mmCIF file of C-alpha atoms in Angstrom:
data_model
loop_
_atom_site.group_PDB
_atom_site.id
_atom_site.type_symbol
_atom_site.label_atom_id
_atom_site.label_comp_id
_atom_site.label_asym_id
_atom_site.label_seq_id
_atom_site.Cartn_x
_atom_site.Cartn_y
_atom_site.Cartn_z
ATOM 1 C CA MET A 282 78.171 -40.447 -80.449
ATOM 2 C CA ALA A 283 75.644 -39.055 -77.976
ATOM 3 C CA ARG A 284 72.295 -38.060 -79.445
ATOM 4 C CA ARG A 285 71.237 -34.488 -78.805
ATOM 5 C CA ALA A 286 68.126 -34.274 -76.669
ATOM 6 C CA ARG A 287 64.923 -33.194 -78.385
ATOM 7 C CA VAL A 288 63.587 -29.946 -76.955
ATOM 8 C CA PRO A 289 59.999 -28.814 -77.634
ATOM 9 C CA LEU A 290 60.090 -25.897 -80.032
ATOM 10 C CA PRO A 291 57.906 -22.832 -79.561
ATOM 11 C CA SER A 292 54.715 -22.563 -81.579
ATOM 12 C CA TRP A 293 56.231 -19.781 -83.655
ATOM 13 C CA ARG A 294 58.753 -22.046 -85.388
ATOM 14 C CA ALA A 295 59.440 -20.713 -88.865
ATOM 15 C CA SER A 296 58.534 -22.584 -92.011
ATOM 16 C CA GLY A 297 61.084 -23.033 -94.779
ATOM 17 C CA PRO A 298 59.898 -20.067 -96.885
ATOM 18 C CA GLN A 299 59.639 -17.869 -93.780
ATOM 19 C CA ARG A 300 63.198 -18.766 -92.765
ATOM 20 C CA ASN A 301 64.444 -17.964 -96.269
ATOM 21 C CA ALA A 302 62.636 -14.616 -96.247
ATOM 22 C CA ALA A 303 64.153 -13.774 -92.847
ATOM 23 C CA ASP A 304 67.695 -14.292 -94.165
ATOM 24 C CA PRO A 305 69.317 -10.834 -93.807
ATOM 25 C CA THR A 306 71.741 -11.548 -96.671
ATOM 26 C CA GLN A 307 68.815 -11.583 -99.115
ATOM 27 C CA SER A 308 66.723 -8.673 -100.427
ATOM 28 C CA VAL A 309 63.172 -9.942 -100.135
ATOM 29 C CA TRP A 310 59.647 -8.804 -100.997
ATOM 30 C CA VAL A 311 56.898 -10.629 -99.099
ATOM 31 C CA ALA A 312 53.250 -10.705 -100.166
ATOM 32 C CA ALA A 313 50.822 -12.612 -97.967
ATOM 33 C CA SER A 314 47.286 -12.519 -96.608
ATOM 34 C CA ALA A 315 46.423 -11.254 -93.145
ATOM 35 C CA GLY A 316 47.570 -13.649 -90.447
ATOM 36 C CA ALA A 317 49.963 -15.499 -92.766
ATOM 37 C CA GLY A 318 53.067 -14.444 -90.825
ATOM 38 C CA LYS A 319 54.419 -11.219 -92.358
ATOM 39 C CA THR A 320 55.123 -9.708 -88.938
ATOM 40 C CA LYS A 321 56.883 -12.908 -87.897
ATOM 41 C CA VAL A 322 59.165 -12.730 -90.934
ATOM 42 C CA LEU A 323 60.054 -9.121 -90.141
ATOM 43 C CA THR A 324 60.704 -9.973 -86.499
ATOM 44 C CA ASP A 325 62.853 -12.992 -87.392
ATOM 45 C CA ARG A 326 64.819 -10.866 -89.841
ATOM 46 C CA VAL A 327 65.643 -8.344 -87.102
ATOM 47 C CA MET A 328 66.637 -11.160 -84.738
ATOM 48 C CA ARG A 329 68.978 -12.633 -87.329
ATOM 49 C CA LEU A 330 70.517 -9.232 -88.076
ATOM 50 C CA LEU A 331 71.239 -8.842 -84.373
ATOM 51 C CA LEU A 332 72.681 -12.358 -84.202
ATOM 52 C CA ASP A 333 74.946 -11.544 -87.144
ATOM 53 C CA GLY A 334 76.378 -8.621 -85.191
ATOM 54 C CA ALA A 335 74.420 -5.645 -86.531
ATOM 55 C CA PRO A 336 74.429 -2.833 -83.905
ATOM 56 C CA PRO A 337 70.838 -2.329 -82.617
ATOM 57 C CA ALA A 338 71.123 1.437 -83.001
ATOM 58 C CA ARG A 339 71.829 1.019 -86.735
ATOM 59 C CA LEU A 340 68.625 -0.891 -87.456
ATOM 60 C CA LEU A 341 65.440 0.807 -88.637
ATOM 61 C CA CYS A 342 62.122 -1.021 -88.961
ATOM 62 C CA LEU A 343 59.217 0.776 -90.650
ATOM 63 C CA THR A 344 55.617 -0.365 -90.468
ATOM 64 C CA PHE A 345 52.358 1.162 -91.601
ATOM 65 C CA THR A 346 50.458 1.039 -88.299
ATOM 66 C CA ARG A 347 51.336 1.681 -84.679
ATOM 67 C CA ALA A 348 49.814 -1.667 -83.759
ATOM 68 C CA ALA A 349 52.262 -3.501 -86.032
ATOM 69 C CA ALA A 350 55.217 -1.533 -84.639
ATOM 70 C CA ALA A 351 54.184 -2.320 -81.054
ATOM 71 C CA GLU A 352 53.690 -6.001 -81.910
ATOM 72 C CA MET A 353 57.177 -6.247 -83.443
ATOM 73 C CA ALA A 354 58.802 -4.531 -80.462
ATOM 74 C CA ASN A 355 56.952 -6.765 -77.988
ATOM 75 C CA ARG A 356 57.939 -9.957 -79.811
ATOM 76 C CA ILE A 357 61.599 -8.992 -80.110
ATOM 77 C CA ASN A 358 61.898 -7.944 -76.454
ATOM 78 C CA ARG A 359 60.051 -11.073 -75.331
ATOM 79 C CA ASP A 360 62.294 -13.447 -77.266
ATOM 80 C CA LEU A 361 65.558 -11.668 -76.451
ATOM 81 C CA GLY A 362 64.602 -11.563 -72.789
ATOM 82 C CA ARG A 363 63.824 -15.288 -72.826
ATOM 83 C CA TRP A 364 67.175 -16.094 -74.425
ATOM 84 C CA THR A 365 68.981 -14.664 -71.415
ATOM 85 C CA LEU A 366 67.251 -17.136 -69.067
ATOM 86 C CA VAL A 367 66.653 -20.457 -70.840
ATOM 87 C CA ASP A 368 69.174 -23.300 -70.636
ATOM 88 C CA ASP A 369 71.509 -24.120 -73.516
ATOM 89 C CA ALA A 370 69.351 -26.921 -74.917
ATOM 90 C CA VAL A 371 66.289 -24.702 -75.279
ATOM 91 C CA LEU A 372 68.359 -21.826 -76.653
ATOM 92 C CA ASP A 373 70.030 -24.079 -79.207
ATOM 93 C CA ALA A 374 66.649 -25.372 -80.345
ATOM 94 C CA GLU A 375 65.239 -21.873 -80.814
ATOM 95 C CA LEU A 376 68.319 -20.577 -82.622
ATOM 96 C CA GLU A 377 68.301 -23.604 -84.915
ATOM 97 C CA ALA A 378 64.618 -23.048 -85.650
ATOM 98 C CA LEU A 379 65.376 -19.401 -86.459
ATOM 99 C CA THR A 380 68.527 -19.793 -88.549
ATOM 100 C CA GLY A 381 68.323 -23.366 -89.783
ATOM 101 C CA SER A 382 71.673 -24.359 -88.264
ATOM 102 C CA LEU A 383 72.902 -25.387 -84.835
ATOM 103 C CA PRO A 384 74.618 -22.426 -83.081
ATOM 104 C CA ASP A 385 78.223 -22.481 -81.926
ATOM 105 C CA ASP A 386 79.415 -21.217 -78.553
ATOM 106 C CA GLU A 387 80.026 -17.674 -79.830
ATOM 107 C CA THR A 388 76.517 -17.400 -81.340
ATOM 108 C CA ARG A 389 75.046 -18.701 -78.098
ATOM 109 C CA ARG A 390 76.940 -16.103 -76.039
ATOM 110 C CA ARG A 391 75.948 -13.333 -78.435
ATOM 111 C CA ALA A 392 72.293 -14.369 -78.261
ATOM 112 C CA ARG A 393 72.295 -14.127 -74.454
ATOM 113 C CA ARG A 394 73.772 -10.609 -74.595
ATOM 114 C CA LEU A 395 71.399 -9.175 -77.192
ATOM 115 C CA PHE A 396 68.684 -8.158 -74.738
ATOM 116 C CA ALA A 397 71.137 -5.941 -72.805
ATOM 117 C CA ALA A 398 72.588 -4.597 -76.048
ATOM 118 C CA VAL A 399 69.146 -3.518 -77.242
ATOM 119 C CA LEU A 400 68.365 -1.883 -73.888
ATOM 120 C CA ASP A 401 71.687 0.008 -73.947
ATOM 121 C CA ALA A 402 71.370 1.157 -77.576
ATOM 122 C CA PRO A 403 70.961 4.969 -77.880
ATOM 123 C CA GLY A 404 67.292 5.530 -78.567
ATOM 124 C CA GLY A 405 66.616 1.805 -78.369
ATOM 125 C CA LEU A 406 65.688 -0.407 -81.284
ATOM 126 C CA LYS A 407 63.984 1.844 -83.820
ATOM 127 C CA ILE A 408 60.645 0.317 -84.799
ATOM 128 C CA MET A 409 58.249 3.007 -85.964
ATOM 129 C CA THR A 410 55.547 3.842 -88.479
ATOM 130 C CA ILE A 411 56.371 5.500 -91.786
ATOM 131 C CA HIS A 412 54.624 8.653 -90.563
ATOM 132 C CA ALA A 413 56.683 8.739 -87.372
ATOM 133 C CA PHE A 414 59.894 8.243 -89.359
ATOM 134 C CA CYS A 415 59.042 11.134 -91.681
ATOM 135 C CA GLN A 416 58.214 13.297 -88.687
ATOM 136 C CA SER A 417 61.585 12.466 -87.115
ATOM 137 C CA LEU A 418 63.386 13.481 -90.328
ATOM 138 C CA LEU A 419 61.513 16.785 -90.443
ATOM 139 C CA GLY A 420 62.371 17.320 -86.788
ATOM 140 C CA ARG A 421 66.083 16.832 -87.496
ATOM 141 C CA PHE A 422 66.131 19.069 -90.571
ATOM 142 C CA PRO A 423 63.295 21.614 -90.135
ATOM 143 C CA LEU A 424 65.027 24.524 -91.873
ATOM 144 C CA GLU A 425 65.887 22.403 -94.905
ATOM 145 C CA ALA A 426 62.218 21.359 -95.060
ATOM 146 C CA GLY A 427 61.030 24.966 -94.782
ATOM 147 C CA LEU A 428 59.572 24.488 -91.300
ATOM 148 C CA ALA A 429 60.008 26.365 -88.052
ATOM 149 C CA PRO A 430 62.250 24.644 -85.497
ATOM 150 C CA HIS A 431 60.408 22.889 -82.666
ATOM 151 C CA PHE A 432 57.288 22.540 -84.794
ATOM 152 C CA GLU A 433 54.530 20.223 -83.630
ATOM 153 C CA VAL A 434 52.437 17.884 -85.738
ATOM 154 C CA LEU A 435 48.704 18.364 -85.423
ATOM 155 C CA ASP A 436 46.668 15.431 -84.241
ATOM 156 C CA GLU A 437 43.308 14.689 -85.858
ATOM 157 C CA ARG A 438 41.355 16.505 -83.172
ATOM 158 C CA GLY A 439 43.453 19.654 -83.419
ATOM 159 C CA ALA A 440 43.250 19.634 -87.217
ATOM 160 C CA ALA A 441 39.461 19.254 -87.084
ATOM 161 C CA GLU A 442 39.173 22.193 -84.686
ATOM 162 C CA LEU A 443 41.291 24.434 -86.921
ATOM 163 C CA LEU A 444 39.253 23.460 -89.967
ATOM 164 C CA ARG A 445 36.001 24.270 -88.172
ATOM 165 C CA ASP A 446 37.426 27.666 -87.155
ATOM 166 C CA ALA A 447 38.505 28.359 -90.734
ATOM 167 C CA GLN A 448 35.085 27.401 -92.083
ATOM 168 C CA SER A 449 33.379 29.635 -89.539
ATOM 169 C CA ALA A 450 35.647 32.508 -90.567
ATOM 170 C CA VAL A 451 34.680 31.950 -94.214
ATOM 171 C CA LEU A 452 30.971 32.031 -93.327
ATOM 172 C CA ILE A 453 31.372 35.242 -91.319
ATOM 173 C CA ALA A 454 33.318 36.913 -94.133
ATOM 174 C CA ALA A 455 30.703 35.835 -96.683
ATOM 175 C CA HIS A 456 27.801 37.191 -94.614
ATOM 176 C CA ALA A 457 29.672 40.449 -94.025
ATOM 177 C CA GLY A 458 30.148 40.920 -97.763
ATOM 178 C CA VAL A 459 33.904 41.410 -97.423
ATOM 179 C CA GLU A 460 34.487 39.462 -100.641
ATOM 180 C CA PRO A 461 31.604 39.681 -103.148
ATOM 181 C CA GLY A 462 32.666 36.514 -104.955
ATOM 182 C CA LEU A 463 32.666 34.601 -101.696
ATOM 183 C CA THR A 464 29.184 35.879 -100.831
ATOM 184 C CA GLU A 465 27.840 34.756 -104.218
ATOM 185 C CA ALA A 466 29.486 31.351 -103.853
ATOM 186 C CA LEU A 467 27.983 30.827 -100.401
ATOM 187 C CA ALA A 468 24.549 31.839 -101.703
ATOM 188 C CA GLU A 469 24.878 29.177 -104.406
ATOM 189 C CA VAL A 470 25.956 26.508 -101.906
ATOM 190 C CA SER A 471 23.148 27.451 -99.511
ATOM 191 C CA GLY A 472 20.622 26.603 -102.177
ATOM 192 C CA HIS A 473 21.821 22.998 -102.200
ATOM 193 C CA VAL A 474 22.851 22.141 -98.626
ATOM 194 C CA ASN A 475 21.704 23.180 -95.188
ATOM 195 C CA GLU A 476 23.910 24.507 -92.394
ATOM 196 C CA ASP A 477 24.470 21.060 -90.870
ATOM 197 C CA ALA A 478 25.610 19.593 -94.195
ATOM 198 C CA PHE A 479 27.906 22.535 -94.994
ATOM 199 C CA HIS A 480 30.787 21.186 -92.888
ATOM 200 C CA ASP A 481 30.396 17.722 -94.458
ATOM 201 C CA LEU A 482 30.549 19.300 -97.908
ATOM 202 C CA MET A 483 33.686 21.233 -97.008
ATOM 203 C CA ASP A 484 35.297 18.052 -95.640
ATOM 204 C CA ALA A 485 34.466 16.229 -98.880
ATOM 205 C CA LEU A 486 35.950 19.032 -100.993
ATOM 206 C CA ARG A 487 39.041 19.133 -98.792
ATOM 207 C CA GLY A 488 39.550 15.425 -99.450
ATOM 208 C CA VAL A 489 39.796 16.037 -103.207
ATOM 209 C CA ARG A 490 41.393 19.477 -103.139
ATOM 210 C CA GLY A 491 44.424 18.175 -105.031
ATOM 211 C CA ARG A 492 42.281 17.006 -107.922
ATOM 212 C CA LEU A 493 40.255 20.228 -107.876
ATOM 213 C CA ARG A 494 43.434 22.305 -107.955
ATOM 214 C CA ALA A 495 44.753 20.256 -110.885
ATOM 215 C CA LEU A 496 41.470 20.807 -112.772
ATOM 216 C CA LEU A 497 41.506 24.545 -112.142
ATOM 217 C CA ASP A 498 45.146 24.817 -113.171
ATOM 218 C CA HIS A 499 44.454 22.849 -116.354
ATOM 219 C CA HIS A 500 41.388 24.870 -117.380
ATOM 220 C CA GLY A 501 42.572 28.248 -116.134
ATOM 221 C CA ASP A 502 39.806 29.152 -113.685
ATOM 222 C CA VAL A 503 36.332 28.171 -112.499
ATOM 223 C CA ASP A 504 34.650 29.494 -115.664
ATOM 224 C CA GLY A 505 37.000 27.426 -117.830
ATOM 225 C CA LEU A 506 36.242 24.334 -115.781
ATOM 226 C CA ILE A 507 32.487 24.969 -116.116
ATOM 227 C CA ASP A 508 32.798 25.310 -119.899
ATOM 228 C CA ALA A 509 34.802 22.064 -120.100
ATOM 229 C CA THR A 510 32.165 20.269 -118.029
ATOM 230 C CA ARG A 511 29.392 21.550 -120.305
ATOM 231 C CA ARG A 512 31.249 20.343 -123.393
ATOM 232 C CA LEU A 513 31.788 16.929 -121.824
ATOM 233 C CA LEU A 514 28.088 16.567 -120.993
ATOM 234 C CA GLY A 515 26.848 18.134 -124.233
ATOM 235 C CA VAL A 516 24.990 20.910 -122.379
ATOM 236 C CA GLU A 517 24.674 24.398 -123.867
ATOM 237 C CA PRO A 518 25.412 27.437 -121.661
ATOM 238 C CA ASP A 519 21.782 28.639 -121.772
ATOM 239 C CA GLU A 520 20.253 25.259 -120.952
ATOM 240 C CA THR A 521 18.401 24.774 -117.679
ATOM 241 C CA VAL A 522 17.376 21.740 -115.664
ATOM 242 C CA GLU A 523 13.767 22.362 -116.655
ATOM 243 C CA GLY A 524 14.707 22.572 -120.331
ATOM 244 C CA VAL A 525 16.621 19.299 -120.220
ATOM 245 C CA ALA A 526 13.726 17.586 -118.433
ATOM 246 C CA SER A 527 11.247 18.972 -120.981
ATOM 247 C CA ALA A 528 13.306 17.605 -123.866
ATOM 248 C CA ALA A 529 13.593 14.221 -122.173
ATOM 249 C CA CYS A 530 9.813 13.991 -121.682
ATOM 250 C CA ALA A 531 8.835 14.994 -125.216
ATOM 251 C CA ASP A 532 7.237 12.421 -127.515
ATOM 252 C CA GLY A 533 9.939 10.632 -129.476
ATOM 253 C CA ALA A 534 12.686 11.402 -126.964
ATOM 254 C CA PHE A 535 12.521 7.929 -125.396
ATOM 255 C CA ASP A 536 11.780 4.354 -126.424
ATOM 256 C CA ARG A 537 8.033 4.148 -125.708
ATOM 257 C CA ALA A 538 7.675 0.621 -127.137
ATOM 258 C CA ALA A 539 10.420 -0.764 -124.904
ATOM 259 C CA LEU A 540 8.956 0.883 -121.788
ATOM 260 C CA ALA A 541 5.514 -0.489 -122.641
ATOM 261 C CA ALA A 542 7.014 -3.971 -123.019
ATOM 262 C CA ALA A 543 8.714 -3.553 -119.630
ATOM 263 C CA CYS A 544 5.364 -2.642 -118.065
ATOM 264 C CA ALA A 545 3.806 -5.790 -119.501
ATOM 265 C CA ALA A 546 6.618 -7.949 -118.115
ATOM 266 C CA LEU A 547 6.383 -6.351 -114.674
ATOM 267 C CA GLU A 548 2.683 -7.282 -114.479
ATOM 268 C CA HIS A 549 3.774 -10.932 -114.005
ATOM 269 C CA GLY A 550 6.047 -10.265 -111.039
ATOM 270 C CA SER A 551 5.660 -9.458 -107.365
ATOM 271 C CA ASP A 552 3.465 -6.720 -105.937
ATOM 272 C CA ALA A 553 6.462 -4.365 -106.052
ATOM 273 C CA ASP A 554 7.029 -5.264 -109.726
ATOM 274 C CA VAL A 555 3.370 -4.607 -110.557
ATOM 275 C CA ALA A 556 3.415 -1.250 -108.740
ATOM 276 C CA ARG A 557 6.561 -0.216 -110.593
ATOM 277 C CA GLY A 558 5.012 -1.193 -113.926
ATOM 278 C CA ASP A 559 1.837 0.764 -113.114
ATOM 279 C CA ASP A 560 3.916 3.859 -112.288
ATOM 280 C CA ILE A 561 5.760 3.636 -115.619
ATOM 281 C CA ALA A 562 2.530 3.067 -117.537
ATOM 282 C CA ARG A 563 0.865 6.055 -115.837
ATOM 283 C CA TRP A 564 3.794 8.283 -116.796
ATOM 284 C CA LEU A 565 3.698 7.025 -120.399
ATOM 285 C CA ALA A 566 -0.027 7.711 -120.730
ATOM 286 C CA ALA A 567 0.256 11.324 -119.551
ATOM 287 C CA PRO A 568 0.659 14.266 -121.983
ATOM 288 C CA ALA A 569 4.167 15.628 -122.444
ATOM 289 C CA ALA A 570 3.587 18.605 -120.125
ATOM 290 C CA GLU A 571 2.310 16.352 -117.340
ATOM 291 C CA ARG A 572 5.197 13.937 -117.897
ATOM 292 C CA GLN A 573 7.609 16.788 -117.281
ATOM 293 C CA ALA A 574 5.795 17.819 -114.082
ATOM 294 C CA ALA A 575 5.968 14.222 -112.841
ATOM 295 C CA PHE A 576 9.526 13.622 -114.032
ATOM 296 C CA GLY A 577 10.936 13.658 -110.474
ATOM 297 C CA ASP A 578 8.512 10.931 -109.406
ATOM 298 C CA TYR A 579 9.344 8.965 -112.536
ATOM 299 C CA LEU A 580 13.052 9.101 -111.707
ATOM 300 C CA ARG A 581 12.346 7.614 -108.257
ATOM 301 C CA ILE A 582 11.325 4.385 -109.992
ATOM 302 C CA PHE A 583 14.940 3.876 -111.033
ATOM 303 C CA VAL A 584 17.047 5.788 -108.497
ATOM 304 C CA THR A 585 17.077 6.432 -104.761
ATOM 305 C CA LYS A 586 16.531 9.796 -103.063
ATOM 306 C CA ALA A 587 20.290 10.281 -103.240
ATOM 307 C CA LEU A 588 20.034 9.745 -107.042
ATOM 308 C CA GLU A 589 21.957 6.488 -106.833
ATOM 309 C CA PRO A 590 20.814 3.593 -109.074
ATOM 310 C CA ARG A 591 18.548 1.188 -107.206
ATOM 311 C CA ALA A 592 20.178 -2.120 -106.354
ATOM 312 C CA ARG A 593 17.298 -4.040 -107.929
ATOM 313 C CA LEU A 594 14.677 -2.871 -110.412
ATOM 314 C CA LEU A 595 12.770 -6.146 -110.687
ATOM 315 C CA THR A 596 12.563 -9.569 -109.112
ATOM 316 C CA LYS A 597 14.236 -12.691 -110.439
ATOM 317 C CA LYS A 598 10.972 -14.020 -111.853
ATOM 318 C CA VAL A 599 10.500 -11.016 -114.155
#
């Protein structure tokens, strides 16, 4: 019996698990790290569906990114186009690598016709992102979705421009005093952020608007949410920032012995450790009223200007 000639296989030859995952008769979940071959498995699965006779127009491939969709389409078109040109030995080797079995004459003929079949399919082979698929469904059934026919989806730039216009309209209405509550709210915000940071604040709030709406619905209104926040933090309605700081700086409100011990330990560290210990000791030695006045500086020992905890309060030696 004549021995079949060995033909060099392409570098993308599937491994055993990849070939099993590409089997279209199996329902498969694939979990793998980046670069491990998930896109290859998806591509091989489409190729095997086509080889098994699935009409190209009936296939739908969904990915998360446009880059992945383009990569799948390029690989499929590249391989199907190559199958129309290579000789039988090379084609047999590639089909065997893909399916795990040597193709018969009918499979070989079908493989050579797939490229034309994909090109002739109405709408082509559908490989798209999840977002694009959802948009296509809304486009087919706009009235059922409560949308106007021939709607257009905003791109990021258009959405940003509309948001800026809406924010500007809110500012104008607040300054004009059209809505007293809006004017008061803007006055409160202005005391915390400048004009440049206003848009960033609005963008941040827009990102969590679902959670804010759920909170307001749960507690009834803004006042109910404020009361719930006070209860959670243990803050009375008539308390002020100054009052809380005064209570925190009073004698007996903090562990003086532990802070003094920390100062002593910091004296044996780096220059930064020593400076931090001196700052704590200076605050401890001051009268309660002076401690309150210097409370902001005292906080800077432990937190950044953004009130985030410092990454390191002392060196390894201390």
